[in-house]
mmCIF file with all atom_site columns, C-alpha atoms in Angstrom:
data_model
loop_
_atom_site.group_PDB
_atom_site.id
_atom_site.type_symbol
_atom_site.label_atom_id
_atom_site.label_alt_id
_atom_site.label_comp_id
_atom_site.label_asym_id
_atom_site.label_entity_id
_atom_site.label_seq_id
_atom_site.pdbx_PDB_ins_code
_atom_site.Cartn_x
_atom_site.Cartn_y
_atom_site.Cartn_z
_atom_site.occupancy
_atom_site.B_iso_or_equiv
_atom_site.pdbx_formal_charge
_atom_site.auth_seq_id
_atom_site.auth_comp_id
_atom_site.auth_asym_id
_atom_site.auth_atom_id
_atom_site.pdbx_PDB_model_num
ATOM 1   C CA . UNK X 1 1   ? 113.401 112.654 322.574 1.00 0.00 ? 321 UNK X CA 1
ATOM 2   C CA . UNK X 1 2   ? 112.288 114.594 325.712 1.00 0.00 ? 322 UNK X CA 1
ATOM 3   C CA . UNK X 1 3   ? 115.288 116.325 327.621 1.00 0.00 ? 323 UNK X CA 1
ATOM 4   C CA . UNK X 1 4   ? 113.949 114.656 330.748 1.00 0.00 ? 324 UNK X CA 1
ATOM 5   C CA . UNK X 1 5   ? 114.582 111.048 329.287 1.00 0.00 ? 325 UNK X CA 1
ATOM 6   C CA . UNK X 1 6   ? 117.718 111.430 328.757 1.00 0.00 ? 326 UNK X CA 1
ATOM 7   C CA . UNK X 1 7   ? 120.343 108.616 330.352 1.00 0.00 ? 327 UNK X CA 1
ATOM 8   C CA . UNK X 1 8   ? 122.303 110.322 332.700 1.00 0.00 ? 328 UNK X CA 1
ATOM 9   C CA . UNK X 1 9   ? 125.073 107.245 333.821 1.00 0.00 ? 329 UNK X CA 1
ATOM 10  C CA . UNK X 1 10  ? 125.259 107.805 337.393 1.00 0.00 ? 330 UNK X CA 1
ATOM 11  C CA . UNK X 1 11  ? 123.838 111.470 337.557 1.00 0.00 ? 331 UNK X CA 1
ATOM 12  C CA . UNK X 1 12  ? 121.774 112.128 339.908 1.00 0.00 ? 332 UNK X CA 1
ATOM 13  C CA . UNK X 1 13  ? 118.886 114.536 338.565 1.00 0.00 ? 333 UNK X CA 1
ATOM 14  C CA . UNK X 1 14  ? 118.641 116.859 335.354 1.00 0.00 ? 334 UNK X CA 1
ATOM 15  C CA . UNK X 1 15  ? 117.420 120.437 335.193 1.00 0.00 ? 335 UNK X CA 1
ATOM 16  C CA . UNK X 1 16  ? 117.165 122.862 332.569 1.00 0.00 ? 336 UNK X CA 1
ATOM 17  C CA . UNK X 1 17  ? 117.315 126.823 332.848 1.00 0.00 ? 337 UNK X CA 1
ATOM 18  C CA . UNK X 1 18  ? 114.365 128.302 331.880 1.00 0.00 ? 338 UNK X CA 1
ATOM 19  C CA . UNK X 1 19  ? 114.989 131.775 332.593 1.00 0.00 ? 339 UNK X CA 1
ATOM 20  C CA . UNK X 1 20  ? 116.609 134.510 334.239 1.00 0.00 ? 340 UNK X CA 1
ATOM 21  C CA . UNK X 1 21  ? 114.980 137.557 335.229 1.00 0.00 ? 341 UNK X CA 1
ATOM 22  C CA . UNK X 1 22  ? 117.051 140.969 336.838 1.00 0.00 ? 342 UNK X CA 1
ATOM 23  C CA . UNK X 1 23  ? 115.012 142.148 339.699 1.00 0.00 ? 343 UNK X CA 1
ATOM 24  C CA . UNK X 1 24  ? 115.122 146.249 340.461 1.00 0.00 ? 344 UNK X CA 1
ATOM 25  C CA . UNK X 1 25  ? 114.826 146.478 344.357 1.00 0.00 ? 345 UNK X CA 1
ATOM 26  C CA . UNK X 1 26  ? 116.220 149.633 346.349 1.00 0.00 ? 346 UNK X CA 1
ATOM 27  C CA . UNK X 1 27  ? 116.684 147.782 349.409 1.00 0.00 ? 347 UNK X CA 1
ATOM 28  C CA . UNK X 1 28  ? 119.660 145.315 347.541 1.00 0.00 ? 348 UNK X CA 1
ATOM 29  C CA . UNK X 1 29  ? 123.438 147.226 347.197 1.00 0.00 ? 349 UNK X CA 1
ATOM 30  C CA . UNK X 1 30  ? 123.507 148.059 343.276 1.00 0.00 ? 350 UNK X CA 1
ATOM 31  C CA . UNK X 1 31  ? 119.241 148.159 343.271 1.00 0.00 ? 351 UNK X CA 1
ATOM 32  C CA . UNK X 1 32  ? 119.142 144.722 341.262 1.00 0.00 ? 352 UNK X CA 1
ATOM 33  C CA . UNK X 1 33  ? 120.174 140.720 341.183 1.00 0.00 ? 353 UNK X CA 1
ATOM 34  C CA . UNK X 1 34  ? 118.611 137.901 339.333 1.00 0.00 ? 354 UNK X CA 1
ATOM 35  C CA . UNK X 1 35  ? 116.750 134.944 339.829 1.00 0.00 ? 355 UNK X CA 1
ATOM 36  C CA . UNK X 1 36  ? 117.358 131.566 337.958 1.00 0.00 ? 356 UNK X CA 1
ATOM 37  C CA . UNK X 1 37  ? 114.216 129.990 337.161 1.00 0.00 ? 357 UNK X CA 1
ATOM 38  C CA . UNK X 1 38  ? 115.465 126.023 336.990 1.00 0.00 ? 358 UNK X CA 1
ATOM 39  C CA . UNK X 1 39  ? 113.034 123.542 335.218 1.00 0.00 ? 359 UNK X CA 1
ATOM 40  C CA . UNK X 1 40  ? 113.591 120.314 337.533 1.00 0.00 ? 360 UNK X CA 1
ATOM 41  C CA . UNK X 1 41  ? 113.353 116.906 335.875 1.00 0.00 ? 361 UNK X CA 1
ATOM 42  C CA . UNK X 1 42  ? 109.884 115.999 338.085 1.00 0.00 ? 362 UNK X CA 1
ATOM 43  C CA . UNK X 1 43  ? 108.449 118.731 336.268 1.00 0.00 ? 363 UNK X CA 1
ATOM 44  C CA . UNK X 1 44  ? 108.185 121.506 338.656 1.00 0.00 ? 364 UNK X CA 1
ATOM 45  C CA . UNK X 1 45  ? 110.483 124.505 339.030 1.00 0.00 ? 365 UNK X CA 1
ATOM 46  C CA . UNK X 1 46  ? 112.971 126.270 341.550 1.00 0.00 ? 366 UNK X CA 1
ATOM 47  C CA . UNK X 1 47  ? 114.025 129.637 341.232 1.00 0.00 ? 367 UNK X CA 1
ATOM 48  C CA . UNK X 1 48  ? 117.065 130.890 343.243 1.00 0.00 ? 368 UNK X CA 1
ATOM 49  C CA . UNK X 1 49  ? 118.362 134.433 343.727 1.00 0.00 ? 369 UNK X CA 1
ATOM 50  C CA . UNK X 1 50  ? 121.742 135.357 343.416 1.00 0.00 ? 370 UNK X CA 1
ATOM 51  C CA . UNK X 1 51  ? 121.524 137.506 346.621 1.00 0.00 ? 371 UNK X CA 1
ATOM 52  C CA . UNK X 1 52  ? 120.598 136.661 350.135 1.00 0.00 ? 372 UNK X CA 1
ATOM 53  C CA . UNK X 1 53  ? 120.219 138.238 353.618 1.00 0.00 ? 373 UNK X CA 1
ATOM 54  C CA . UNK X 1 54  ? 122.721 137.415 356.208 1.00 0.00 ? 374 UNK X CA 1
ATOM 55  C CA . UNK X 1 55  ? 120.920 136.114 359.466 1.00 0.00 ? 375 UNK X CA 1
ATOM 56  C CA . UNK X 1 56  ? 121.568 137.483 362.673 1.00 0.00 ? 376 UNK X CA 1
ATOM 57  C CA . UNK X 1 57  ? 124.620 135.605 363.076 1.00 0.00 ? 377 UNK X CA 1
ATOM 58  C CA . UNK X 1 58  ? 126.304 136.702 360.039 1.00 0.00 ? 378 UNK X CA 1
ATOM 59  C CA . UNK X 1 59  ? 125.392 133.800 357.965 1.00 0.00 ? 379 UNK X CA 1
ATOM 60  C CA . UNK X 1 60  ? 124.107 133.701 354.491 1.00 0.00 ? 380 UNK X CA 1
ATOM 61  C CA . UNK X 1 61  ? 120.668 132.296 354.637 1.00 0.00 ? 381 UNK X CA 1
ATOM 62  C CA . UNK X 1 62  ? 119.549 131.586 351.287 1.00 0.00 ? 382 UNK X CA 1
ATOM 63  C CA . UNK X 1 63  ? 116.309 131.060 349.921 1.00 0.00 ? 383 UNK X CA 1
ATOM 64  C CA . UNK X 1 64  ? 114.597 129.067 346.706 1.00 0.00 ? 384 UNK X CA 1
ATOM 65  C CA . UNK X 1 65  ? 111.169 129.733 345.166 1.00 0.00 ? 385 UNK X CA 1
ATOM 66  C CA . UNK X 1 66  ? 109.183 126.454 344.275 1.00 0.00 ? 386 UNK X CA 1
ATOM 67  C CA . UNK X 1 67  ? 105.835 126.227 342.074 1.00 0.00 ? 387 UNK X CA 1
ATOM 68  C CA . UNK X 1 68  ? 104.157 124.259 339.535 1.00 0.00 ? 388 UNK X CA 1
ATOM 69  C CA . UNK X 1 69  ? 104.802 126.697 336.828 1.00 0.00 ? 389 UNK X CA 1
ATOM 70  C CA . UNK X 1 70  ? 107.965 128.734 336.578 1.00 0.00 ? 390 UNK X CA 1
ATOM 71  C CA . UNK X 1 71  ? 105.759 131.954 337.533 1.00 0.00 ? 391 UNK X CA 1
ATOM 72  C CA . UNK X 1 72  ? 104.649 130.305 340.944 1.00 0.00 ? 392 UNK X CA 1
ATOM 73  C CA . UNK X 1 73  ? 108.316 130.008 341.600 1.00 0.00 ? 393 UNK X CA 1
ATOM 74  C CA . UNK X 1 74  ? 109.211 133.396 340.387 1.00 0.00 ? 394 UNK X CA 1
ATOM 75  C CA . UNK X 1 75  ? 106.362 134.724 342.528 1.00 0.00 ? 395 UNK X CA 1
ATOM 76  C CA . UNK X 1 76  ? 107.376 132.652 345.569 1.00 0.00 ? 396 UNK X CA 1
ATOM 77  C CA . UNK X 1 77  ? 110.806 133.458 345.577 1.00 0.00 ? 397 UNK X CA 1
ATOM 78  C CA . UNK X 1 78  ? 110.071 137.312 345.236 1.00 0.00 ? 398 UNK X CA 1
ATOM 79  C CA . UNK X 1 79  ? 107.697 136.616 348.482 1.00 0.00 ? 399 UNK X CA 1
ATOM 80  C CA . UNK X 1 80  ? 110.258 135.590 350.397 1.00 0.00 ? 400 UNK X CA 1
ATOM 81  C CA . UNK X 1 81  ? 112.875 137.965 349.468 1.00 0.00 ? 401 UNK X CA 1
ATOM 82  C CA . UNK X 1 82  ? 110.661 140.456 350.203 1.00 0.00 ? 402 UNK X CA 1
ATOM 83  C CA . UNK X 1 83  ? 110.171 138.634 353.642 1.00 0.00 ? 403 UNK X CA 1
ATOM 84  C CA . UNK X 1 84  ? 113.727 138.273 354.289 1.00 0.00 ? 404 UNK X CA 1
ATOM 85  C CA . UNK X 1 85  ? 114.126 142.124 353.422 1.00 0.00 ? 405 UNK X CA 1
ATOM 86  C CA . UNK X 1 86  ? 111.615 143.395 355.429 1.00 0.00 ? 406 UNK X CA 1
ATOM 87  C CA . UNK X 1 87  ? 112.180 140.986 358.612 1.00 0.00 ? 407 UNK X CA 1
ATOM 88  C CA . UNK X 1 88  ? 116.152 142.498 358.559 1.00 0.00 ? 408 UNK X CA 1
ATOM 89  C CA . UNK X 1 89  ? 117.231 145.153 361.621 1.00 0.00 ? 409 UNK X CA 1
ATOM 90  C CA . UNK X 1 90  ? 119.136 147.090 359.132 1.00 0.00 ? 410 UNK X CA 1
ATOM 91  C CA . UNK X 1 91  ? 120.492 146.711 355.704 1.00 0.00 ? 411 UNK X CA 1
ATOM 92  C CA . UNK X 1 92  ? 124.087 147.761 354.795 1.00 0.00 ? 412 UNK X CA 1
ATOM 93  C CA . UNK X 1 93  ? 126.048 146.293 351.775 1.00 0.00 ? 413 UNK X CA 1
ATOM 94  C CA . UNK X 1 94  ? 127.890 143.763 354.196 1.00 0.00 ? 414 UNK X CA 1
ATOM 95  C CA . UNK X 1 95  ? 124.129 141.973 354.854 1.00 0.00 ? 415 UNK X CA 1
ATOM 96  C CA . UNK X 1 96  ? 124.251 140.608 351.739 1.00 0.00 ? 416 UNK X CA 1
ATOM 97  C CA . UNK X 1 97  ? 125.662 137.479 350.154 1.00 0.00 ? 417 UNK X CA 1
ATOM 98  C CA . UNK X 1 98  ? 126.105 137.434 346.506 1.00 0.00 ? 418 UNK X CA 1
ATOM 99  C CA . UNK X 1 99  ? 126.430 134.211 344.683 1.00 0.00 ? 419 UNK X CA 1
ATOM 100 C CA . UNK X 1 100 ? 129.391 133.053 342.407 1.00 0.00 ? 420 UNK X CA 1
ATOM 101 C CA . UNK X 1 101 ? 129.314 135.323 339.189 1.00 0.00 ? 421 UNK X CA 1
ATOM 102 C CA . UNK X 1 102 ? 129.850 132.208 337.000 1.00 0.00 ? 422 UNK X CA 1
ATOM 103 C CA . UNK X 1 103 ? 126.636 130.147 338.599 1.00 0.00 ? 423 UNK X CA 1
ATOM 104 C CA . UNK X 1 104 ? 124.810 133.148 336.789 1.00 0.00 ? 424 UNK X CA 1
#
């Protein structure tokens, strides 16, 4: 049995983890966070940071990596991180967002 056939009873999608990788950046408090690569049930993948920039208004404006393969999401999400990082006036510890320490 394939984890992707699997009868869900009222769920509403299925995803697996297929890995977590610690980034080493300078530019983040602490120099590193990780990125959950999530295997989605149509068969591509998602990766999500556990870090984001806050936007100019002070919101967290988080960002998610898509590809066919789970490197083309790793890749994409490390684009746009770097994007976000580089596009930010200034970068102090309270710019950040950090997710839930459980979710990872």
């Amino acid at each position: 049995m394939n984890w992707r056939t699997i009868t869900l009873h009222g769920g509403a999608s299925i995803s697996r983890i297929a890995n977590i990788y610690e980034m080493q950046d300078r530019r983040i408090p602490g120099t590193k966070y990780k990125v959950k690569v999530l295997e989605r049930g149509l068969g591509d993948f998602l990766a999500m940071p556990n870090v984001c920039v806050k936007n100019k208004a002070g919101e967290p404006d988080w960002l998610a990596g898509l590809g066919r393969t789970e490197f083309e999401a790793l890749q994409d999400i490390i684009d746009r991180m770097n994007e976000s990082l580089i596009s930010a006036e200034r970068l102090t510890p309270e710019d950040f967002e950090w997710s839930d320490p459980h979710d990872f």
